[in-house]
XYZ file of C-alpha atoms in Angstrom:
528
model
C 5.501 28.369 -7.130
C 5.364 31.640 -5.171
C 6.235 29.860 -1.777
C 2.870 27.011 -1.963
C 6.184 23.859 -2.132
C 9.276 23.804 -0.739
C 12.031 20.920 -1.170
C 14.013 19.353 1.371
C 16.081 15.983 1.386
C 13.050 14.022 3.052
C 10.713 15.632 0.661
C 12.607 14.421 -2.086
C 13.198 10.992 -0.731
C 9.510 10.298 -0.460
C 8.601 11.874 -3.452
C 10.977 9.130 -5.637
C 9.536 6.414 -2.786
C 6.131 7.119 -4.354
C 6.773 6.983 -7.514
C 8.783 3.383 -6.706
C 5.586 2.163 -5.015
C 3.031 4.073 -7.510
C 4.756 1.764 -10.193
C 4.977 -1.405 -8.683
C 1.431 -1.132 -8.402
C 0.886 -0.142 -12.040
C 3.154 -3.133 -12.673
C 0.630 -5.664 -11.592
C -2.062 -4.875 -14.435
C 0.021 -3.825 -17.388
C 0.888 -7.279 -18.261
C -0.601 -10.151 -18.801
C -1.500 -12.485 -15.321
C -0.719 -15.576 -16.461
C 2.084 -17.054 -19.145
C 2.428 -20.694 -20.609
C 5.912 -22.070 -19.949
C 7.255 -24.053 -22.790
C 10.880 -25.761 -20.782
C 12.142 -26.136 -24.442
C 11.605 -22.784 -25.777
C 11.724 -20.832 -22.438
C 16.037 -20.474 -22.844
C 17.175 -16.543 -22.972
C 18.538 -17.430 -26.320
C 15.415 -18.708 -27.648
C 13.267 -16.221 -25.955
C 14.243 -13.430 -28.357
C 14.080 -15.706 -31.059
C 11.155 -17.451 -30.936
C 7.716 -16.154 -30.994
C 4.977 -17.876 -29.424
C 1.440 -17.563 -30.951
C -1.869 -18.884 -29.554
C -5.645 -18.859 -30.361
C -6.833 -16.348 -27.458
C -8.028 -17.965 -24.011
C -9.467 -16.888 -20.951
C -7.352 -19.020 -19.104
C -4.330 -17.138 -19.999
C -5.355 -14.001 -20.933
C -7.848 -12.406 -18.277
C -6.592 -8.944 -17.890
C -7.833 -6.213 -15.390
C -11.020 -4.702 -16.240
C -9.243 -1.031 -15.737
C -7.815 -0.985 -19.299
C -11.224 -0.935 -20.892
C -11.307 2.609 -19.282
C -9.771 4.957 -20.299
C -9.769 7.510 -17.531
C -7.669 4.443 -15.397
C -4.120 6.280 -15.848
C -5.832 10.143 -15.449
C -7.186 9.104 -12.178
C -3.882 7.487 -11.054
C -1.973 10.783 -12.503
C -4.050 12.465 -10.270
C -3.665 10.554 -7.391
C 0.236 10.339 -7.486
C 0.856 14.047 -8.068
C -1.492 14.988 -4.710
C 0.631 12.530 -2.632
C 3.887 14.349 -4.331
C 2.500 17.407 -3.816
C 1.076 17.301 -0.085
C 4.562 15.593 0.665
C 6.213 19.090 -0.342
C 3.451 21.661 0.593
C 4.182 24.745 2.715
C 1.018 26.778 2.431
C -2.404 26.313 3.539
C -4.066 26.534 0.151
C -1.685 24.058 -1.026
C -2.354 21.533 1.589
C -6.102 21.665 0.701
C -5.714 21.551 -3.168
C -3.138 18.627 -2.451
C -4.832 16.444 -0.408
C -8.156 16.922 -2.339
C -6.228 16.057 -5.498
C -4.715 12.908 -4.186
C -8.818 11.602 -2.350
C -10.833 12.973 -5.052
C -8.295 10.440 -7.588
C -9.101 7.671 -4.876
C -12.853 8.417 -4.532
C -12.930 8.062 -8.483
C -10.923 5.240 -8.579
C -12.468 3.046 -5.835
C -16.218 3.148 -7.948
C -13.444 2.347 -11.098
C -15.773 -0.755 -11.752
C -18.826 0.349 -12.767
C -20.857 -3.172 -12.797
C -20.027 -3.702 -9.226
C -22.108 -2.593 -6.511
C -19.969 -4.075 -3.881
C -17.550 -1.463 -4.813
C -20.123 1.504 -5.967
C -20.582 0.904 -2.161
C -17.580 1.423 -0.829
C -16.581 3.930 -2.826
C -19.787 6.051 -2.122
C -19.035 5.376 1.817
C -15.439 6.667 1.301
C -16.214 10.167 -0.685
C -18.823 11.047 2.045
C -16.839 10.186 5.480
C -13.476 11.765 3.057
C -15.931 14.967 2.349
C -16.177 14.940 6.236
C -12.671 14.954 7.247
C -12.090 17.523 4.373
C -14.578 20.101 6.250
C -12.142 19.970 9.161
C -8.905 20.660 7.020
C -11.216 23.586 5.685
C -11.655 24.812 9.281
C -8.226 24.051 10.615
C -6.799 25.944 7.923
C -9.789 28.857 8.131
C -8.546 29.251 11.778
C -5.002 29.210 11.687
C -4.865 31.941 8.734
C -7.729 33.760 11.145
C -5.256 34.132 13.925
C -2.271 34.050 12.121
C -2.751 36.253 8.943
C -1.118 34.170 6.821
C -1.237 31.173 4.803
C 2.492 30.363 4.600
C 3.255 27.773 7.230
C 6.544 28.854 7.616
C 4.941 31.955 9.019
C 2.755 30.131 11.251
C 5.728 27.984 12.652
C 7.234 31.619 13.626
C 4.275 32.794 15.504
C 3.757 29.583 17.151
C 7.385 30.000 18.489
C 6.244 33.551 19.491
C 2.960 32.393 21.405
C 5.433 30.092 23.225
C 7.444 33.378 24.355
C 4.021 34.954 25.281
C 3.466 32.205 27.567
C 6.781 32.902 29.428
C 6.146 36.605 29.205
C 2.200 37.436 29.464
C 2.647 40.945 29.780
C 3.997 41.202 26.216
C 2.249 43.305 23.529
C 2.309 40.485 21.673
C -0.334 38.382 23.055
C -2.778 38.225 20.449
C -1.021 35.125 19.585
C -1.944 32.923 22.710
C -0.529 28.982 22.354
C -4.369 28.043 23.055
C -5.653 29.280 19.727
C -2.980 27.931 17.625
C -2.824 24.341 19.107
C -6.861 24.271 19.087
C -6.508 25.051 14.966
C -3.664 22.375 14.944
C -5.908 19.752 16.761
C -8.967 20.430 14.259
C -6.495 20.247 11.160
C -5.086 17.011 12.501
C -8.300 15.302 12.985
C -8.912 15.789 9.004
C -5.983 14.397 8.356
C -5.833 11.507 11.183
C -9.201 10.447 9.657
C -7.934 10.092 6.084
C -5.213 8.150 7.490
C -7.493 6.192 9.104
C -5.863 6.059 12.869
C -8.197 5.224 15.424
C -10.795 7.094 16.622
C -11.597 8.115 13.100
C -11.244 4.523 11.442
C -14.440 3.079 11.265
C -14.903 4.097 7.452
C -11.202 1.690 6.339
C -12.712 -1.516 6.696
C -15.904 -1.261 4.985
C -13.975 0.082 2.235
C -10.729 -1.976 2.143
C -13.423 -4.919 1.931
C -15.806 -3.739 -0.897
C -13.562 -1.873 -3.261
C -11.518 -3.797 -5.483
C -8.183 -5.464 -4.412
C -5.645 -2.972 -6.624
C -7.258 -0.521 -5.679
C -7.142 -0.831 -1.840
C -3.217 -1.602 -2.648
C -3.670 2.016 -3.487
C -5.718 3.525 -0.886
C -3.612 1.576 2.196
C -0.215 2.199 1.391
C 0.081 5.594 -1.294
C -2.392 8.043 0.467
C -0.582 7.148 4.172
C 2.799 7.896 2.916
C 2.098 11.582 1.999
C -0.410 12.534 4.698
C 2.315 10.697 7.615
C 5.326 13.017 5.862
C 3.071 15.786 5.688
C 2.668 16.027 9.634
C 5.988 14.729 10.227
C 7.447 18.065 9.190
C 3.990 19.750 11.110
C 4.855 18.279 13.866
C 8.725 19.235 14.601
C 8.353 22.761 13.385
C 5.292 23.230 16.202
C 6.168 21.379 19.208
C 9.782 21.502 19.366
C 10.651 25.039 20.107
C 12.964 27.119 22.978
C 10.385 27.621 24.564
C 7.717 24.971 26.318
C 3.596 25.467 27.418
C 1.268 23.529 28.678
C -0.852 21.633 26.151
C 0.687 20.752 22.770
C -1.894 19.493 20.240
C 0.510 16.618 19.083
C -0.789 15.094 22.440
C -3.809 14.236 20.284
C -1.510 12.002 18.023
C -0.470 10.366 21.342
C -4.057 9.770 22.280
C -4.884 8.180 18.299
C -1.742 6.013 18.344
C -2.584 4.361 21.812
C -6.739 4.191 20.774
C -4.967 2.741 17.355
C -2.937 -0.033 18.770
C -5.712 -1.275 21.191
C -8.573 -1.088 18.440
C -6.118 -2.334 15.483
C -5.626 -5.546 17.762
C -8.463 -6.179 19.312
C -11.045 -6.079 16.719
C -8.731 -7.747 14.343
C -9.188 -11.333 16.592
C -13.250 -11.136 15.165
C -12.393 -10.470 11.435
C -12.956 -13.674 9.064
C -12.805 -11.528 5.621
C -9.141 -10.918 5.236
C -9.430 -7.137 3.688
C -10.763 -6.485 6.824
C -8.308 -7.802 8.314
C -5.521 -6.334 6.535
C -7.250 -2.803 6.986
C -7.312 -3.756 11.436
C -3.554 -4.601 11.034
C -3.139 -1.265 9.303
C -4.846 0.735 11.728
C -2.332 -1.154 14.739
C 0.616 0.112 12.436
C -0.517 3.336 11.826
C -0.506 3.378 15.839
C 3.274 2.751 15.936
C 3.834 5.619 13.352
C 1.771 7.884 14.999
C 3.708 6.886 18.544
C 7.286 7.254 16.800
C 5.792 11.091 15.157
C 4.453 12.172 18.436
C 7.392 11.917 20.699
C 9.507 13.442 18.438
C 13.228 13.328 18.950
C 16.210 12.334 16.363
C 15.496 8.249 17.608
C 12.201 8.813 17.117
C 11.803 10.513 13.528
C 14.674 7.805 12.476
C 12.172 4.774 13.373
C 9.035 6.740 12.130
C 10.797 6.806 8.724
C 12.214 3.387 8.393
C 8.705 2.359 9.793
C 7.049 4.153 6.841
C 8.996 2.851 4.603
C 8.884 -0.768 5.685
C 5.284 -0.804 6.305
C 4.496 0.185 2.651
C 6.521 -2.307 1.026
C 5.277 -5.055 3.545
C 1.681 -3.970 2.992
C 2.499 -4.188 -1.238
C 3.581 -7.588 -1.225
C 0.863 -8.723 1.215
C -1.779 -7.313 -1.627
C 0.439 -8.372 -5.017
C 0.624 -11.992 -2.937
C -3.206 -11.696 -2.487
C -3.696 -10.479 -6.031
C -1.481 -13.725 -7.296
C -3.100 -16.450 -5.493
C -6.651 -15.412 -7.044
C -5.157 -15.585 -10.639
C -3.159 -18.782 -9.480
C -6.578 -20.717 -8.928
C -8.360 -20.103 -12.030
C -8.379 -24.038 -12.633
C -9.354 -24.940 -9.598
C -13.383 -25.221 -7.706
C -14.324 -25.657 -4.130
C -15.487 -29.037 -3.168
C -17.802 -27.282 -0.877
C -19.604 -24.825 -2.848
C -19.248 -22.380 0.026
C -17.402 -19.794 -2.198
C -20.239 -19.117 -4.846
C -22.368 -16.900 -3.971
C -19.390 -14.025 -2.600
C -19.991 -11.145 -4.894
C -17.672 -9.529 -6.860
C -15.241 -12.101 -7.315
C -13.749 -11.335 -10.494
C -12.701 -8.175 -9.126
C -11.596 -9.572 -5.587
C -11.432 -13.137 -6.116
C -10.233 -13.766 -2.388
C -12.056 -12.403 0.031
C -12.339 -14.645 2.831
C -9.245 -15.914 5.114
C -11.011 -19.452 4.703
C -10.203 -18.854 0.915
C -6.139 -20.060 1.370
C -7.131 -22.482 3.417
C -4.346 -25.760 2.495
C -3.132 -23.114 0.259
C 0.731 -24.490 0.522
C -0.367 -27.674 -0.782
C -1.368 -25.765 -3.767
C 1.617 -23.156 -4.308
C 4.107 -23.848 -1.878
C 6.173 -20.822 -3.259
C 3.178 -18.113 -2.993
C 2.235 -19.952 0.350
C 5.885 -19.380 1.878
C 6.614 -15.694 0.460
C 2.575 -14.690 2.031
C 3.573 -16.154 5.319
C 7.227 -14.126 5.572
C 5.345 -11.292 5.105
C 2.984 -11.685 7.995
C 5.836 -12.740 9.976
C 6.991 -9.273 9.359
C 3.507 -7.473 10.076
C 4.018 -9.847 13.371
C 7.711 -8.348 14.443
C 9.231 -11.917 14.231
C 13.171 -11.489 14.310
C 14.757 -11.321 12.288
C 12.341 -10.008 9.578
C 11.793 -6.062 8.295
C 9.423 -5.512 10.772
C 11.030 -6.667 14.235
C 13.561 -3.935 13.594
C 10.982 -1.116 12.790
C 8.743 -2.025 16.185
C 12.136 -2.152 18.280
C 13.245 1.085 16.977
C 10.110 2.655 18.035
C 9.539 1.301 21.531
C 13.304 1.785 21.985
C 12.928 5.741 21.139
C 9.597 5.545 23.350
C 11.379 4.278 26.279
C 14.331 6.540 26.002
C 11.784 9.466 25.637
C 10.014 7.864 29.368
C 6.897 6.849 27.620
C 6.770 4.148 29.505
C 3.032 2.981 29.741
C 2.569 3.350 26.208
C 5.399 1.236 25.603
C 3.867 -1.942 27.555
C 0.888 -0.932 25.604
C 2.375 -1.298 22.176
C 4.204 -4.792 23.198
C 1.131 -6.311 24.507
C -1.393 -5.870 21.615
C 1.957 -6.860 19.217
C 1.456 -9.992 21.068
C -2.169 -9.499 20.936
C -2.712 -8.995 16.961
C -0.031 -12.136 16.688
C -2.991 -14.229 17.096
C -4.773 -13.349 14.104
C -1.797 -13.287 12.072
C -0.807 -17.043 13.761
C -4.219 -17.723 12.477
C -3.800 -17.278 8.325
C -0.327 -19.135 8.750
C -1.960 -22.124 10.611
C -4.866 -22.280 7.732
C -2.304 -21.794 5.251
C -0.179 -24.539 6.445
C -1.983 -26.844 8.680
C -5.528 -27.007 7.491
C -6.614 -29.427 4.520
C -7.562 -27.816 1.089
C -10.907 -27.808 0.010
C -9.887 -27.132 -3.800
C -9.926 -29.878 -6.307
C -9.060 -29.378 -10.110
C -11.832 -28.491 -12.330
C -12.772 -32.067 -13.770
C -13.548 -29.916 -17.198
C -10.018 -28.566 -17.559
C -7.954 -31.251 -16.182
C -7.129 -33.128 -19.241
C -7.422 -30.454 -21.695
C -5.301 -29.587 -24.319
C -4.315 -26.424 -25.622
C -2.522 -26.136 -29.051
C -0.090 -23.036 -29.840
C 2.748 -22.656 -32.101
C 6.492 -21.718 -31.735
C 7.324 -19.545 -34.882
C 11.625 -18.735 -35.604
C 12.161 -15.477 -37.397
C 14.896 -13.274 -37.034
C 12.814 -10.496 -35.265
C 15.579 -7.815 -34.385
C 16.801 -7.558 -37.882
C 13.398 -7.919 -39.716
C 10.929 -7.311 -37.269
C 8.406 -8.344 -39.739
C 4.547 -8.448 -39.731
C 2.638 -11.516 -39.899
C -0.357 -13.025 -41.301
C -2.838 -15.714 -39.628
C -0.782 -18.640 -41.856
C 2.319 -17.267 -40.242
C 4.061 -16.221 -43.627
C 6.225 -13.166 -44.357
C 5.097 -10.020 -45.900
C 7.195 -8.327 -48.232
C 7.447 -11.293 -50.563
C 10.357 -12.675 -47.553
C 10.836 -16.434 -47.042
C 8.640 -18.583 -44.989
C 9.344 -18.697 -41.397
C 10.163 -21.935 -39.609
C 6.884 -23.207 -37.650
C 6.632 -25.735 -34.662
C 3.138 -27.263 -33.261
C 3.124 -27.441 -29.711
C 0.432 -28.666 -27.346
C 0.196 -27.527 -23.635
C -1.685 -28.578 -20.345
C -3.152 -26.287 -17.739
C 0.140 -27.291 -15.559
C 1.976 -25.254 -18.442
C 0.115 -22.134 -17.286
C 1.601 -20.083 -14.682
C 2.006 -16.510 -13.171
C 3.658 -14.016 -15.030
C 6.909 -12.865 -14.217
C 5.883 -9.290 -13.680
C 3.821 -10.744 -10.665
C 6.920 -13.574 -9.924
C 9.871 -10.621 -9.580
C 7.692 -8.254 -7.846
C 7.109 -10.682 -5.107
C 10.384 -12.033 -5.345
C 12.247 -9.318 -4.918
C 9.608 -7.707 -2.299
C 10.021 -10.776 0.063
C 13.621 -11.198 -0.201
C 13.730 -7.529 0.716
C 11.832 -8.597 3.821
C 14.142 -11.294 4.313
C 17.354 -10.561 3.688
C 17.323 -6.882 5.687
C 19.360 -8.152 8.190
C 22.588 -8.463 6.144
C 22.514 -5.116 4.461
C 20.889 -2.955 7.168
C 23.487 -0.031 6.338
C 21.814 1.408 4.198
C 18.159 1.904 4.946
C 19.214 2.900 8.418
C 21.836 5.687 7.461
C 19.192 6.951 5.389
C 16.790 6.808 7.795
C 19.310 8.466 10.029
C 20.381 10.829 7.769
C 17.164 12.501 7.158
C 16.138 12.839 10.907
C 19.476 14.840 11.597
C 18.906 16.723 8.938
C 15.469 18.008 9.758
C 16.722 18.538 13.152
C 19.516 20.617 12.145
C 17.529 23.232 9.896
């Protein structure tokens, strides 16, 4: 499109990576939550065979509020072709129309639910802070095409190259183009983008946010909009700090200073958090300090652990949220013997908000309970889980670079934000329940029927007494009555998790693949 995109192997790669993770996400709200489970009838045979028919009930059928709108699958259209486009952009009107494509989706998106004020909050806090960060894009882009003349960043990455000779050479006639002017546009057009990433010392908005929007969406605004805006810079940052030729300050430095501010602050502040959101949103910031670490020093080692990181911090962080999204539908039958839990607003939109929440929760779904805890084992680095290998690949690559002090920095608040991570498994785990079964529900009986019809051949349309249009035959009708133990999660939720946490899991016996490539990709943006 006249030079605005470009396509390259890791574009490409992250572009179908989006769209993997853009529809997992869609997954979790275009089915039903919850299904009843009938052992006799529940046989692949008898599955296409049988239909099962039931007078409607909350219980079973609370869907997401989204599909009452009908702008839901605009905005996330929107959304998903920014983050594909910023992924490929090459010019610095396409980076701004990208970028404000992919937040102005979120913005819309996070006030989705119009009767909550919780999340009219949040999503008010996050368009003014993102209108903020987009004013320094505007004038990091506004500067570079001042002292560059052009808007193609392949351009620009030629006359940065050329300010590098000027610095070697100072009596050249070229020295209109002085490193000082180009890094100084490259620092303010990273600090746009650092704060919509949310890296420390721009994160103060994610919290707040992550906490009051609604729990699909933050799936949404944590893992989607960091994949583009991290591959974005990771092609910024080779083309303008690895050249022939070397000066004094580089403005990747600044990504240096954010990843170390990240990994202290991620940690630290994490230890206070009792809302678990927020706490998600602390641990996010600490891993978008290892990214930024593995982007800044930039060698082959380096940009292979930055992707691999990426990628196994976004499908980490997914089942994390689809796990948190499950265990709110899983306790529709259940109350708090406490009362604590009544008056948190906006549950039916984030029905767990507090860590205290899945407190005994194993006793309830050991399953749910198991697959939540391998995935903060991950977030933790515990070997031999996903993560451990993506945190060793990094501080390996910083050591072998000599960033030595940043190294012992990264280990210790590992150790550090292990606490708070230690913390949800203990509650999980070790800590009694404070959920009983709702003494209305527990003995109730719900009545359904199990209709036989030959539906692939006939496919035929049925009235309320379950006969046959058409003047065809009466089909064959069975009573059934179920119990609220008959109710469970739906396997679109079940699969996604499954497969999500055996992915986490099971790493270590196919590693091949993910790290050739990982490996692959790095090589080849080194070699063009």
């Amino acid at each position: 499109m006249g030079g605005l995109f470009h396509t390259t192997s890791t574009t490409q790669v992250f572009q179908i990576f989006i769209f993997f993770i853009s529809s997992t996400i869609i997954l979790l709200t275009s089915f039903y939550p919850r299904k009843v489970w009938v052992p006799l009838y529940s046989s692949i045979s008898k599955i296409f065979s049988h239909k099962f028919t039931f007078y409607s009930s909350k219980i079973i059928n609370k869907m997401a509020e989204q599909f009452k709108i009908i702008e839901y699958p605009l905005i996330i259209l929107f959304v998903i072709c920014g983050a594909v486009f910023l992924v490929s952009t090459s010019d610095l009107v396409s980076i701004f129309l990208s970028i404000e494509l992919q937040s102005y989706g979120l913005y819309i998106l996070s006030t989705l639910y119009r009767n909550s004020e919780q999340a009219t909050s949040g999503g008010l806090t996050y368009f003014l802070l993102g209108g903020l960060s987009s004013c320094f894009i505007l004038l990091g882009t506004s500067l570079l095409y001042t002292n560059s003349g052009s808007t193609s960043l392949d351009g620009i990455y030629v006359i940065t190259s050329i300010s590098d000779l000027v610095n070697e050479s100072p009596g050249d006639t070229a020295s209109v183009y002085t490193a000082y002017y180009i890094n100084f546009a490259f620092l303010i057009l990273s600090i746009g983008f650092l704060f919509k990433s949310s890296a420390a010392p721009f994160h103060f908005w994610s919290p707040d946010v992550y906490d009051a929007i609604p729990t699909i969406v933050t799936t949404f605004v944590a893992i989607v909009a960091k994949i583009s805006i991290f591959i974005f810079l990771l092609e910024l940052v080779h083309y303008t700090s690895n050249s022939l030729f070397s000066f004094q300050y580089s403005w990747t430095s600044s990504l240096l200073i954010s990843s170390l501010l990240s990994l202290i602050i991620g940690s630290v502040v994490g230890l206070t958090q009792v809302r678990i959101k927020r706490l998600f949103a602390y641990s996010t910031i600490s891993h978008v300090g290892f990214i930024l670490l593995a982007l800044s020093i930039n060698s082959i080692e380096s940009i292979q652990a930055f992707i691999f990181y990426l990628m196994q911090y976004s499908l980490s962080n997914l089942n994390a949220f689809v796990i948190l999204i499950s265990i709110g539908y899983s306790l529709y039958y259940y109350i708090n013997s406490t009362d604590e839990y009544k008056e948190l607003e906006d549950k039916n939109n984030s029905p767990i908000q507090l860590i205290s929440q899945i407190k005994g929760y194993f006793d309830i779904n050991p399953y749910l309970a198991l697959s939540l805890s391998i995935t903060i084992f991950s977030f933790a680095g515990i070997p031999p889980l996903l993560g451990f290998f993506a945190k060793q690949m990094v501080l390996s690559a910083a050591l072998d670079s000599g960033y030595i002090f940043i190294t012992l920095i990264a280990i210790l608040t590992s150790v550090i934000s292990a606490v708070y991570y230690l913390n949800i498994i203990k509650q999980i785990f070790f800590d009694k329940s404070e959920y009983i079964v709702n003494p209305e529900v527990k003995n109730i009986s719900i009545e359904g029927s199990i209709v036989k019809a030959n539906w692939l051949k006939t496919l035929p349309l049925m009235t309320k007494d379950f006969k046959l249009n058409n003047n065809l035959t009466e089909v064959e009708q069975v009573k059934v009555n179920f119990n609220i133990n008959s109710i469970v999660l739906s396997s679109s939720l079940t699969l996604t998790i499954s497969i999500l946490t055996l992915t986490i899991i099971l790493f270590i016996f196919v590693p091949q693949e993910w790290l050739n490539l990982a490996n692959i990709l790095a090589l080849i943006l080194f070699n063009t």
